[in-house]
mmCIF file of C-alpha atoms and ligand atoms in Angstrom:
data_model
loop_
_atom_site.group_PDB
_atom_site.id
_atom_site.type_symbol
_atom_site.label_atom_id
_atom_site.label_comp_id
_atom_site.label_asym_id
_atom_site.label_seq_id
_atom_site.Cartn_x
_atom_site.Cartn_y
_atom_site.Cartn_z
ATOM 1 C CA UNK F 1 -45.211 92.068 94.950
ATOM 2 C CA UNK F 2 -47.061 91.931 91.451
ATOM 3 C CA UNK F 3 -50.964 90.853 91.359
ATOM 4 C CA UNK F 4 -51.827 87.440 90.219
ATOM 5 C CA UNK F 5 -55.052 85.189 90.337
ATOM 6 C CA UNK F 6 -54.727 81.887 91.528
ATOM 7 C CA UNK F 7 -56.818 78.646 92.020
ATOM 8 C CA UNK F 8 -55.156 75.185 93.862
ATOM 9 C CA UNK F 9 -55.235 72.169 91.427
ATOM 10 C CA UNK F 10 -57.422 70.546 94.493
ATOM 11 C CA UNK F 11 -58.315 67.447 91.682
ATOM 12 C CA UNK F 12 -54.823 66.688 91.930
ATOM 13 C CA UNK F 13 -53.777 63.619 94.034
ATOM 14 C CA UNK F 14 -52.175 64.786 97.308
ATOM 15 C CA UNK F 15 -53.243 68.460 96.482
ATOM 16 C CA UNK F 16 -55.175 69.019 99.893
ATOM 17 C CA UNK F 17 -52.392 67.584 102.503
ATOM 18 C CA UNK F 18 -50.964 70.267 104.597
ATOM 19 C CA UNK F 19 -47.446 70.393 103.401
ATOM 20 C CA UNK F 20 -48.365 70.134 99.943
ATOM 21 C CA UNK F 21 -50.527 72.994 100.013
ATOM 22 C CA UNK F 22 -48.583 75.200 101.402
ATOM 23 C CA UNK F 23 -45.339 74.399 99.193
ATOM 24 C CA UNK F 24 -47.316 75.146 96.523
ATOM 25 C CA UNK F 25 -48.884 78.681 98.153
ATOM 26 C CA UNK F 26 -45.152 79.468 98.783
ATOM 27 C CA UNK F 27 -44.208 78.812 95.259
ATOM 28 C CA UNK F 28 -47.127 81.075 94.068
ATOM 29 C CA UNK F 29 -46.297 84.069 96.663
ATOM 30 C CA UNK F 30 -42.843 83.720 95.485
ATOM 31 C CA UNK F 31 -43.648 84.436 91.529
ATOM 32 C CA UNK F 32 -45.239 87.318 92.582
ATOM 33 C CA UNK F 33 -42.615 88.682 94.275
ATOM 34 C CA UNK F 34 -43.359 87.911 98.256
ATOM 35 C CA UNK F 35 -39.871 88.374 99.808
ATOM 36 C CA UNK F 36 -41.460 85.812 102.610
ATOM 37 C CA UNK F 37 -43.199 83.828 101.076
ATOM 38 C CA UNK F 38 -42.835 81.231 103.543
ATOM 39 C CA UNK F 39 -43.907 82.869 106.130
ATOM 40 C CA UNK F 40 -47.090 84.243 104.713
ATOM 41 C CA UNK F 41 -48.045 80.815 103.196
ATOM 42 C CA UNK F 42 -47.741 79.797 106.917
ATOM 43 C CA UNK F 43 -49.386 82.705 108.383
ATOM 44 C CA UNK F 44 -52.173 82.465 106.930
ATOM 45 C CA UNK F 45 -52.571 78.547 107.112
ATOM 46 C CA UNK F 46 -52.225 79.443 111.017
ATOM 47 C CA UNK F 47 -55.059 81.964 111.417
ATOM 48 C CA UNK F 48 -57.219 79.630 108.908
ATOM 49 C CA UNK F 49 -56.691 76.549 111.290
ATOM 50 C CA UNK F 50 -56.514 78.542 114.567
ATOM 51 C CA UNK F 51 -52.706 76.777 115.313
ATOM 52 C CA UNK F 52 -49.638 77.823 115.604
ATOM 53 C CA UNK F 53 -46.434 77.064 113.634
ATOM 54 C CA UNK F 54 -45.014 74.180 115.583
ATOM 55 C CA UNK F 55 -48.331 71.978 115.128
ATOM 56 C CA UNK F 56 -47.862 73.108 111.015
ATOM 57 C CA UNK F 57 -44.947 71.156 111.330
ATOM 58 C CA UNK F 58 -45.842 68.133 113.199
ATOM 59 C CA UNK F 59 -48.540 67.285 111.213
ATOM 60 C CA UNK F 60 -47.603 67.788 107.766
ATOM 61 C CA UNK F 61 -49.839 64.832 106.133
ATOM 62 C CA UNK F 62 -52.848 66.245 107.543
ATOM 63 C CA UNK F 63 -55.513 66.603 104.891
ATOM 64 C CA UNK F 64 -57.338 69.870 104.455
ATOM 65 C CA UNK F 65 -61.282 68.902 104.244
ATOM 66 C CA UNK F 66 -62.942 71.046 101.022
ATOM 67 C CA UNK F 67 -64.356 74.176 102.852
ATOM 68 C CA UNK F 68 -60.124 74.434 104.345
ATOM 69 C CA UNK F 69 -58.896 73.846 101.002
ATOM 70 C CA UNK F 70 -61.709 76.531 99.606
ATOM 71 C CA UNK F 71 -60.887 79.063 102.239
ATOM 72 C CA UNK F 72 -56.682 78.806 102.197
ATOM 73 C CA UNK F 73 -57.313 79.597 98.273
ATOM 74 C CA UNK F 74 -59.750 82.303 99.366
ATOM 75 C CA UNK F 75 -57.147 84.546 101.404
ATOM 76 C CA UNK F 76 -54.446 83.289 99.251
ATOM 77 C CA UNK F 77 -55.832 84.895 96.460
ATOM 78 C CA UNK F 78 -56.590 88.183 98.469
ATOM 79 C CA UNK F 79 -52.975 87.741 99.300
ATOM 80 C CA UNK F 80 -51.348 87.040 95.755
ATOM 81 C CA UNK F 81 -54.014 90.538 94.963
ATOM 82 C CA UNK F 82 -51.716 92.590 97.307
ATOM 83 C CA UNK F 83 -54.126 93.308 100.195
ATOM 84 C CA UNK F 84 -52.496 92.856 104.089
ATOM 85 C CA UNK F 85 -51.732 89.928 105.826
ATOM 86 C CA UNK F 86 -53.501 92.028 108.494
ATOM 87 C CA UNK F 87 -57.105 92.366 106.626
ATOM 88 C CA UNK F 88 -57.540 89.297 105.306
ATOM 89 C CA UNK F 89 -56.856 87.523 108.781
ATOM 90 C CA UNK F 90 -58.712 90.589 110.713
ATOM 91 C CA UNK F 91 -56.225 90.713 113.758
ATOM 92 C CA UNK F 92 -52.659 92.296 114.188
ATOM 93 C CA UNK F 93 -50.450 92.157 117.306
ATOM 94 C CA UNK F 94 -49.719 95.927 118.901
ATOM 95 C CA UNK F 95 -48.128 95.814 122.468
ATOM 96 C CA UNK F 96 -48.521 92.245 122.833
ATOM 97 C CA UNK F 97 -51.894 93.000 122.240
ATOM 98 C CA UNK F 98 -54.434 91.011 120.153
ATOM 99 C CA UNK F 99 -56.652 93.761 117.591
ATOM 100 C CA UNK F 100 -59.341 92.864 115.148
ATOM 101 C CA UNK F 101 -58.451 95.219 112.360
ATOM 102 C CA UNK F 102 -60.623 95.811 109.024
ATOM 103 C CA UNK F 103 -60.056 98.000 105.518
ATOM 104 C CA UNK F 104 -62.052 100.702 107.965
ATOM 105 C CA UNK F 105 -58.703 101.185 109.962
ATOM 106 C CA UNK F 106 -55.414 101.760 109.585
ATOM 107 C CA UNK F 107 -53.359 98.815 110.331
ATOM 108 C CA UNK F 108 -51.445 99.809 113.701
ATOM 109 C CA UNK F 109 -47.754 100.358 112.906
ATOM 110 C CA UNK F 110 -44.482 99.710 115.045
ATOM 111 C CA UNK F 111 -44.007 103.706 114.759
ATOM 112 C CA UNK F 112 -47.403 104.235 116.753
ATOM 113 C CA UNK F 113 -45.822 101.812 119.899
ATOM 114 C CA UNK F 114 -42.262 103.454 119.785
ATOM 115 C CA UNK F 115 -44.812 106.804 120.173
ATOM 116 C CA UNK F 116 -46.624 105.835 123.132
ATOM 117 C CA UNK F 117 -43.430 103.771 124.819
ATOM 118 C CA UNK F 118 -42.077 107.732 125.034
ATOM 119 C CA UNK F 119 -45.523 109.023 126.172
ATOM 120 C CA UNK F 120 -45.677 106.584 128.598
ATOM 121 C CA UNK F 121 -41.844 107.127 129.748
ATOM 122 C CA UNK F 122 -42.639 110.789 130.072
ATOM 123 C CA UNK F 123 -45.789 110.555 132.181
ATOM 124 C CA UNK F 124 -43.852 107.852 134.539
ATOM 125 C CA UNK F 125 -40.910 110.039 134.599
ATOM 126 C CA UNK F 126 -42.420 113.479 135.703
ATOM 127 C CA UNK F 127 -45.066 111.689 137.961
ATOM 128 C CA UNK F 128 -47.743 113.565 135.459
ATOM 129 C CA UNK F 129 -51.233 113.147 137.136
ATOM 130 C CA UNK F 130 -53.063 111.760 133.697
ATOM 131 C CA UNK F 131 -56.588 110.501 134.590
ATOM 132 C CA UNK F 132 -57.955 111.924 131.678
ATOM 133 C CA UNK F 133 -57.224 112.166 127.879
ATOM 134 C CA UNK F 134 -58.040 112.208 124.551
ATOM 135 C CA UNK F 135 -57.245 109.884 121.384
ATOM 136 C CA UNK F 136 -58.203 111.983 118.591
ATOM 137 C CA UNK F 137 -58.417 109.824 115.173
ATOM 138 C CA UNK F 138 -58.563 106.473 117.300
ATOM 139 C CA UNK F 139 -59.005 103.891 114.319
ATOM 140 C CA UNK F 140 -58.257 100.537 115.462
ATOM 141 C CA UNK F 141 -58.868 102.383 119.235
ATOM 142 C CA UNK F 142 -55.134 101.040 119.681
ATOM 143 C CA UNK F 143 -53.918 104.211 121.433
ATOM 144 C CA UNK F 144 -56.809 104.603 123.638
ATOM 145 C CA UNK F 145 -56.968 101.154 124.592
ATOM 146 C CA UNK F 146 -52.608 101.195 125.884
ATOM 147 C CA UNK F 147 -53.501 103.966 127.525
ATOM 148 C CA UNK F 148 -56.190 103.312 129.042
ATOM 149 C CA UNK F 149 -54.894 100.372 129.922
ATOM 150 C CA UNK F 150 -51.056 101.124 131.055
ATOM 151 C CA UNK F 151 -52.409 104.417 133.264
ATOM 152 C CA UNK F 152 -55.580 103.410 134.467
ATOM 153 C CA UNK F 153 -56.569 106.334 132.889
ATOM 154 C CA UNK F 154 -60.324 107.704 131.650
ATOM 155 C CA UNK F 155 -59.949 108.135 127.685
ATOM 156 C CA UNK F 156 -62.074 109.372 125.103
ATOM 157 C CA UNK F 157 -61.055 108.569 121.704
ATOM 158 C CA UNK F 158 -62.852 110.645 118.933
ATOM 159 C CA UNK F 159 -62.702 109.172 115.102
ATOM 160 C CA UNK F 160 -64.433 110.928 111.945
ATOM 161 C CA UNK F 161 -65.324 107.348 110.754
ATOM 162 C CA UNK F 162 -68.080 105.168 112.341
ATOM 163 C CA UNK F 163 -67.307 102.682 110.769
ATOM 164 C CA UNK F 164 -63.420 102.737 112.429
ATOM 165 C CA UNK F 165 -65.480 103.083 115.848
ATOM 166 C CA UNK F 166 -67.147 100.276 115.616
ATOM 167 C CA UNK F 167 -64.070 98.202 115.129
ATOM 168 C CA UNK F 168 -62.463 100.240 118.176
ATOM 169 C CA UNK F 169 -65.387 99.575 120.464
ATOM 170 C CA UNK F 170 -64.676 96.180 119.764
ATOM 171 C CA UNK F 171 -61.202 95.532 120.592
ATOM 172 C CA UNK F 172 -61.800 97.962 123.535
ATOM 173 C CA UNK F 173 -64.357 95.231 124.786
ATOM 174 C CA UNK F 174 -62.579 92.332 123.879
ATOM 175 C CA UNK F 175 -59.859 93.978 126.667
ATOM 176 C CA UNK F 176 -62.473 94.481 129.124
ATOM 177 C CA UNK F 177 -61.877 98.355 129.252
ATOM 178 C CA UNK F 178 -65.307 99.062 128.328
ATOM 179 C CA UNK F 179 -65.318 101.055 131.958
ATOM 180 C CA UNK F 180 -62.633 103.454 131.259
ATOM 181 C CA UNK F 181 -62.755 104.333 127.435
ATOM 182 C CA UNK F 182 -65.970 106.740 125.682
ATOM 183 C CA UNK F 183 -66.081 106.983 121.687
ATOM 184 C CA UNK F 184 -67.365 110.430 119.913
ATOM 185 C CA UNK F 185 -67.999 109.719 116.059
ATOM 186 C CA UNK F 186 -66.582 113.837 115.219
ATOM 187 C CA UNK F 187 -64.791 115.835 113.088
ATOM 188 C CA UNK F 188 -61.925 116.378 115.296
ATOM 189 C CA UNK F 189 -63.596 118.754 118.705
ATOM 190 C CA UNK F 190 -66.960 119.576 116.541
ATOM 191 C CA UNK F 191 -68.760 117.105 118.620
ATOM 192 C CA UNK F 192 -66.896 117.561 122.031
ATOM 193 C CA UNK F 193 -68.371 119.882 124.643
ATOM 194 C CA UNK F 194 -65.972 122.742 125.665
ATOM 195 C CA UNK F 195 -66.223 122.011 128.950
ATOM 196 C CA UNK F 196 -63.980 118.752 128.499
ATOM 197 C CA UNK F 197 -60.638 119.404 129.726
ATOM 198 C CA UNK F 198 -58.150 116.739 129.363
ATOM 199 C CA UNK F 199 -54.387 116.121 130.828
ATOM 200 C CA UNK F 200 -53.129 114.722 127.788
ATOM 201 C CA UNK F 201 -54.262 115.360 124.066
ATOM 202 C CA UNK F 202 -52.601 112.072 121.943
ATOM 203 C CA UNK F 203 -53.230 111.613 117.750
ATOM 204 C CA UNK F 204 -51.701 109.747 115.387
ATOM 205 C CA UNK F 205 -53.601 111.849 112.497
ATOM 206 C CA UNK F 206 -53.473 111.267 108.874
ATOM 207 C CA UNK F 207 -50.101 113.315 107.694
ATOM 208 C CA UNK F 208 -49.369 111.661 104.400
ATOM 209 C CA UNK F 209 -49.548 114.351 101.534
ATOM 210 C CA UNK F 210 -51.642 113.580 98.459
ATOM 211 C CA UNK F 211 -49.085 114.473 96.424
ATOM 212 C CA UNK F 212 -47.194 111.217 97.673
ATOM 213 C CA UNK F 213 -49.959 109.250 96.968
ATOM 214 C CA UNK F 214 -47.836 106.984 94.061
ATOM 215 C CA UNK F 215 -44.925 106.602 96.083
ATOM 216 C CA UNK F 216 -47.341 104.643 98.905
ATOM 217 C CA UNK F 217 -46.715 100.967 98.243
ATOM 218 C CA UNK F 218 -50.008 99.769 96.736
ATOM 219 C CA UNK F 219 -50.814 97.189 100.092
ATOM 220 C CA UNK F 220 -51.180 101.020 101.293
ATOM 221 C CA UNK F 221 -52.290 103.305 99.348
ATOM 222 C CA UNK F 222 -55.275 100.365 97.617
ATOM 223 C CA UNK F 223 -56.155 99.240 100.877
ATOM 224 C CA UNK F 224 -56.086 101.162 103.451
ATOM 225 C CA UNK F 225 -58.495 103.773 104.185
ATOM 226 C CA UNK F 226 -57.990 107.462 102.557
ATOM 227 C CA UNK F 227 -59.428 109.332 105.419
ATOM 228 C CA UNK F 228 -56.354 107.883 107.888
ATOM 229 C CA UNK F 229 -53.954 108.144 105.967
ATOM 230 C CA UNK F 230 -53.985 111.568 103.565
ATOM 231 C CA UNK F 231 -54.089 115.110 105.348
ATOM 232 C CA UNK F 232 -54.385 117.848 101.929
ATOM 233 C CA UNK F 233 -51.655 118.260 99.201
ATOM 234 C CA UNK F 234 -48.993 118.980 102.081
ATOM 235 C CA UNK F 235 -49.928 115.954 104.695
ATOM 236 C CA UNK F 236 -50.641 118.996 107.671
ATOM 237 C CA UNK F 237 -53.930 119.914 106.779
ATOM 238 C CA UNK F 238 -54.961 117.887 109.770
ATOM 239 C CA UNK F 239 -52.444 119.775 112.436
ATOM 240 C CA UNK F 240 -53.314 122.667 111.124
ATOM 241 C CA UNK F 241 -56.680 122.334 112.542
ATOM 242 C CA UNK F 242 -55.598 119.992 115.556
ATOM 243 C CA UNK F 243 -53.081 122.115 117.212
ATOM 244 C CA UNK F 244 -54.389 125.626 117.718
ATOM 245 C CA UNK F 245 -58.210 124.022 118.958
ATOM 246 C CA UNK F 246 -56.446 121.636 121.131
ATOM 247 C CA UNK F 247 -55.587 124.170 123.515
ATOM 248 C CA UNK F 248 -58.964 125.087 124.419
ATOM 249 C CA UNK F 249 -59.667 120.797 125.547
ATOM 250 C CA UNK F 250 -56.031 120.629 127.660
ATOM 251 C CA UNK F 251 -55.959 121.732 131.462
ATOM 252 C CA UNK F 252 -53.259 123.908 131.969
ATOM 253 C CA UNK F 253 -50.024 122.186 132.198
ATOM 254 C CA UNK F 254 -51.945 119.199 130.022
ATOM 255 C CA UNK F 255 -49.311 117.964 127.048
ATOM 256 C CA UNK F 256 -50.547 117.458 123.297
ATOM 257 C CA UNK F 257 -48.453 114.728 121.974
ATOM 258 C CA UNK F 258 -48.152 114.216 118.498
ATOM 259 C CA UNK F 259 -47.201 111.394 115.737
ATOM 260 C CA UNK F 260 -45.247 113.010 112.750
ATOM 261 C CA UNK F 261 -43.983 111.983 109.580
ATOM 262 C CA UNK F 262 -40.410 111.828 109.872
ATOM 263 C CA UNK F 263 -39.751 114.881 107.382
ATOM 264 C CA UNK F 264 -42.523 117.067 109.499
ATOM 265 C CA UNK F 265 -40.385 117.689 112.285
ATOM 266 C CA UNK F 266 -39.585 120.890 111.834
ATOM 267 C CA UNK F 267 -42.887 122.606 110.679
ATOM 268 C CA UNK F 268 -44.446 120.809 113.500
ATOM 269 C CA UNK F 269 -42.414 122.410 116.081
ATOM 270 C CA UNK F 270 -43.288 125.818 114.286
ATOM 271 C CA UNK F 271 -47.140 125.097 114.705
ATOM 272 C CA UNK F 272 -46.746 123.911 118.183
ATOM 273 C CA UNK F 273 -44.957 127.209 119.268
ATOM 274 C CA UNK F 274 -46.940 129.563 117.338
ATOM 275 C CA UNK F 275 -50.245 127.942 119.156
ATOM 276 C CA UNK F 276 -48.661 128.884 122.549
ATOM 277 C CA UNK F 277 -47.366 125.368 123.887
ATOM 278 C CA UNK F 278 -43.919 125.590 125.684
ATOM 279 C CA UNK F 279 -41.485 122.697 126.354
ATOM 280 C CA UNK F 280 -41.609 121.944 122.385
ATOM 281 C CA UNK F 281 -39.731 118.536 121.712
ATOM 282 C CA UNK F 282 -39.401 116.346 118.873
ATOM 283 C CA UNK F 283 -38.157 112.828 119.488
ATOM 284 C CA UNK F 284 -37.031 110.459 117.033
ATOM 285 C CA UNK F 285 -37.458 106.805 116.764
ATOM 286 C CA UNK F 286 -34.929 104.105 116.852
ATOM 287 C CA UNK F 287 -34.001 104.861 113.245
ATOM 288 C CA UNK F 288 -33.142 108.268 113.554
ATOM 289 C CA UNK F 289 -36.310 110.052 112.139
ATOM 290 C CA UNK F 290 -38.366 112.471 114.219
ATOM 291 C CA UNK F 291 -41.856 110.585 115.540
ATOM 292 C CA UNK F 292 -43.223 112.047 117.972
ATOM 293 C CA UNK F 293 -44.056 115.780 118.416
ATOM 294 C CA UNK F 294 -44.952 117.445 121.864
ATOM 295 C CA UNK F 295 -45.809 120.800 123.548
ATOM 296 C CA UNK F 296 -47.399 121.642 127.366
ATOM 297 C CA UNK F 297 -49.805 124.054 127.656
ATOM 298 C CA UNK F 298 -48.865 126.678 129.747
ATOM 299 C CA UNK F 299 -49.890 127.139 133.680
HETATM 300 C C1 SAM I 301 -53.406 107.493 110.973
HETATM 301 S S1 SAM I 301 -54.979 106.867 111.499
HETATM 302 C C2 SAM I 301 -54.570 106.456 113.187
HETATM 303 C C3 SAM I 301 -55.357 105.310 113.743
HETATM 304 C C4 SAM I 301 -54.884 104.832 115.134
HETATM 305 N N1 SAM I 301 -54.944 105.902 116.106
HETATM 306 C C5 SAM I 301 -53.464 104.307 115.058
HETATM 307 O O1 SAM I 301 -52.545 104.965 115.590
HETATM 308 O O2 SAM I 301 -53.245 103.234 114.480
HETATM 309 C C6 SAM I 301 -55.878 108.379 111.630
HETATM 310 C C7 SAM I 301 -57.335 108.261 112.108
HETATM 311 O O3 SAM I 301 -57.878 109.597 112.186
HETATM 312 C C8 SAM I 301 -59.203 109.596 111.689
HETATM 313 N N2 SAM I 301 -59.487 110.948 111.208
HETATM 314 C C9 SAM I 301 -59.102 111.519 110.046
HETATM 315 N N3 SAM I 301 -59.547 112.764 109.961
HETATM 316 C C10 SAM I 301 -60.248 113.010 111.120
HETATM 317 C C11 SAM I 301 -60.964 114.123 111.618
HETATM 318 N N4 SAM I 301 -61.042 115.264 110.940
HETATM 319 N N5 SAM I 301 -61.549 114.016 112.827
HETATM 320 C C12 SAM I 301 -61.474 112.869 113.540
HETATM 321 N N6 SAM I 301 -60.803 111.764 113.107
HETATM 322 C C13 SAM I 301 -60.201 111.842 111.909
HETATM 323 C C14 SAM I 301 -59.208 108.537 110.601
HETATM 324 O O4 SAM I 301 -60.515 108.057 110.356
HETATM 325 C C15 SAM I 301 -58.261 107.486 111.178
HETATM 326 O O5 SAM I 301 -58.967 106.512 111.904
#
């Protein structure tokens, strides 16, 4: 999608009805290259008017009053400028969840849910007692808050960033887990007593190497934060660290389970042996490309 400004002729006659507006917002999206345009013109006419699609359509002459009209041209503007659907309506769905997300967090992706679907599978599966664990580099606090949620589990999720925290402590509220989830603002253990021993380790950590920076679409690599998404020229500076010190926070027979990039499959099995962990597994997602990276500490 290119960049381009915008402003709605709102002098014009008929400018401010519903179905005008958002012809002409689809028309705009489309020059710059929005392969849905439609969609996102209704999207974000949706989240502006709190409704949802049907009631776009049955109500089509419905004039937008001036601070609507001012506000659709607001986010389409951010929009037409390249920045997420996600930020500039503040909420993405993740497990049929509702999240507030900001440009402090990563916006959740579809990789992260196909990672804990097989987390979750495994624990089921093996009857793995998992009352307590750890989301290191929590963000949104999407991990924790499945989790958490799903196991009926104690979590603490750990993120460098206050400023991702504070949007995690939100949506961990807003889901009424408040009881079973802890936040630690820490570069990855610094902060965490070495007396905490967890069953399960889980991160999603950045693993996108600098070097790959310009091949990032720019909705990514302008928008979203640096700190979750780039780990050193490589994209393992952060396992490097993660793996060996997680052993010291996992109870024996505790599982660190890891999301990957889908050409670190390899190297990441490499780490996870030479740390110690045994039953190393990668598993790939739907599409063929290794995801999810795991290893048990040994009894
Ligand atoms: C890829 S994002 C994952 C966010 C969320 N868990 C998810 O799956 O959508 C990585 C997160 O790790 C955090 N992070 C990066 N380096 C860290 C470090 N050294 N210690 C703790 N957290 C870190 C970032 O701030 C970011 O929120």
């Amino acid at each position: 999608m290119k960049t381009h400004s915008y402003s709605i002729p709102a002098q014009e006659k008929n400018a401010s009805l519903l179905g005008n507006v958002l012809h002409e917002a689809t028309g705009l999206l489309e020059h710059a290259g929005c392969t849905a345009a439609r969609f996102e013109a209704e999207y974000l006419m949706q989240a502006l008017l709190g409704i949802n699609r049907a009631a776009l359509f049955l109500d089509p002459e419905r004039r937008l009053n001036p601070e609507e009209t001012a506000s659709y041209q607001a986010m389409l503007a951010r929009r037409l400028q390249q920045e997420p659907l996600q930020y500039i309506i503040g909420r993405v769905e993740f497990w049929s969840r509702d999240f507030q997300v900001t440009p402090d967090v990563l916006i959740p992706r579809q990789e992260t849910e196909f990672v804990l679907e097989r987390i979750l599978s495994l624990v089921r599966r093996q009857g793995f007692d998992c009352r307590h664990i750890l989301d290191m580099g929590t963000g949104s606090g999407v991990i924790a808050d499945v989790l958490a949620a799903e196991l009926d589990a104690s979590v603490v999720a750990v993120d460098s960033s206050a400023a991702a925290l504070r949007v995690a402590v939100a949506n961990i509220n807003r889901h009424q887990l408040q009881d079973r989830v802890t936040f630690i603002c820490s570069d990855l253990f610094a902060e965490l007593g070495r007396q905490q021993q967890f069953d399960l380790i889980v991160s999603n950590p950045p693993y996108v190497a600098e070097l790959e920076k310009n091949d990032l679409h720019p909705e990514v690599s302008e928008y979203e934060p640096a700190q979750a998404l780039f780990a050193g020229s490589d994209g393992l500076e952060c396992y490097r660290r993660l793996i060996p010190e997680s052993v010291d926070y996992l109870r024996p027979g505790g599982w660190l389970c890891l999301e990957i990039g889908a050409g670190q499959g390899l190297v990441i099995r490499k780490m996870l042996h030479e740390s110690g962990f045994g039953e190393v597994a990668v598993h790939s997602d739907y599409a063929d490309r290794p995801r999810l990276a795991l290893g048990k500490k040994e009894c």
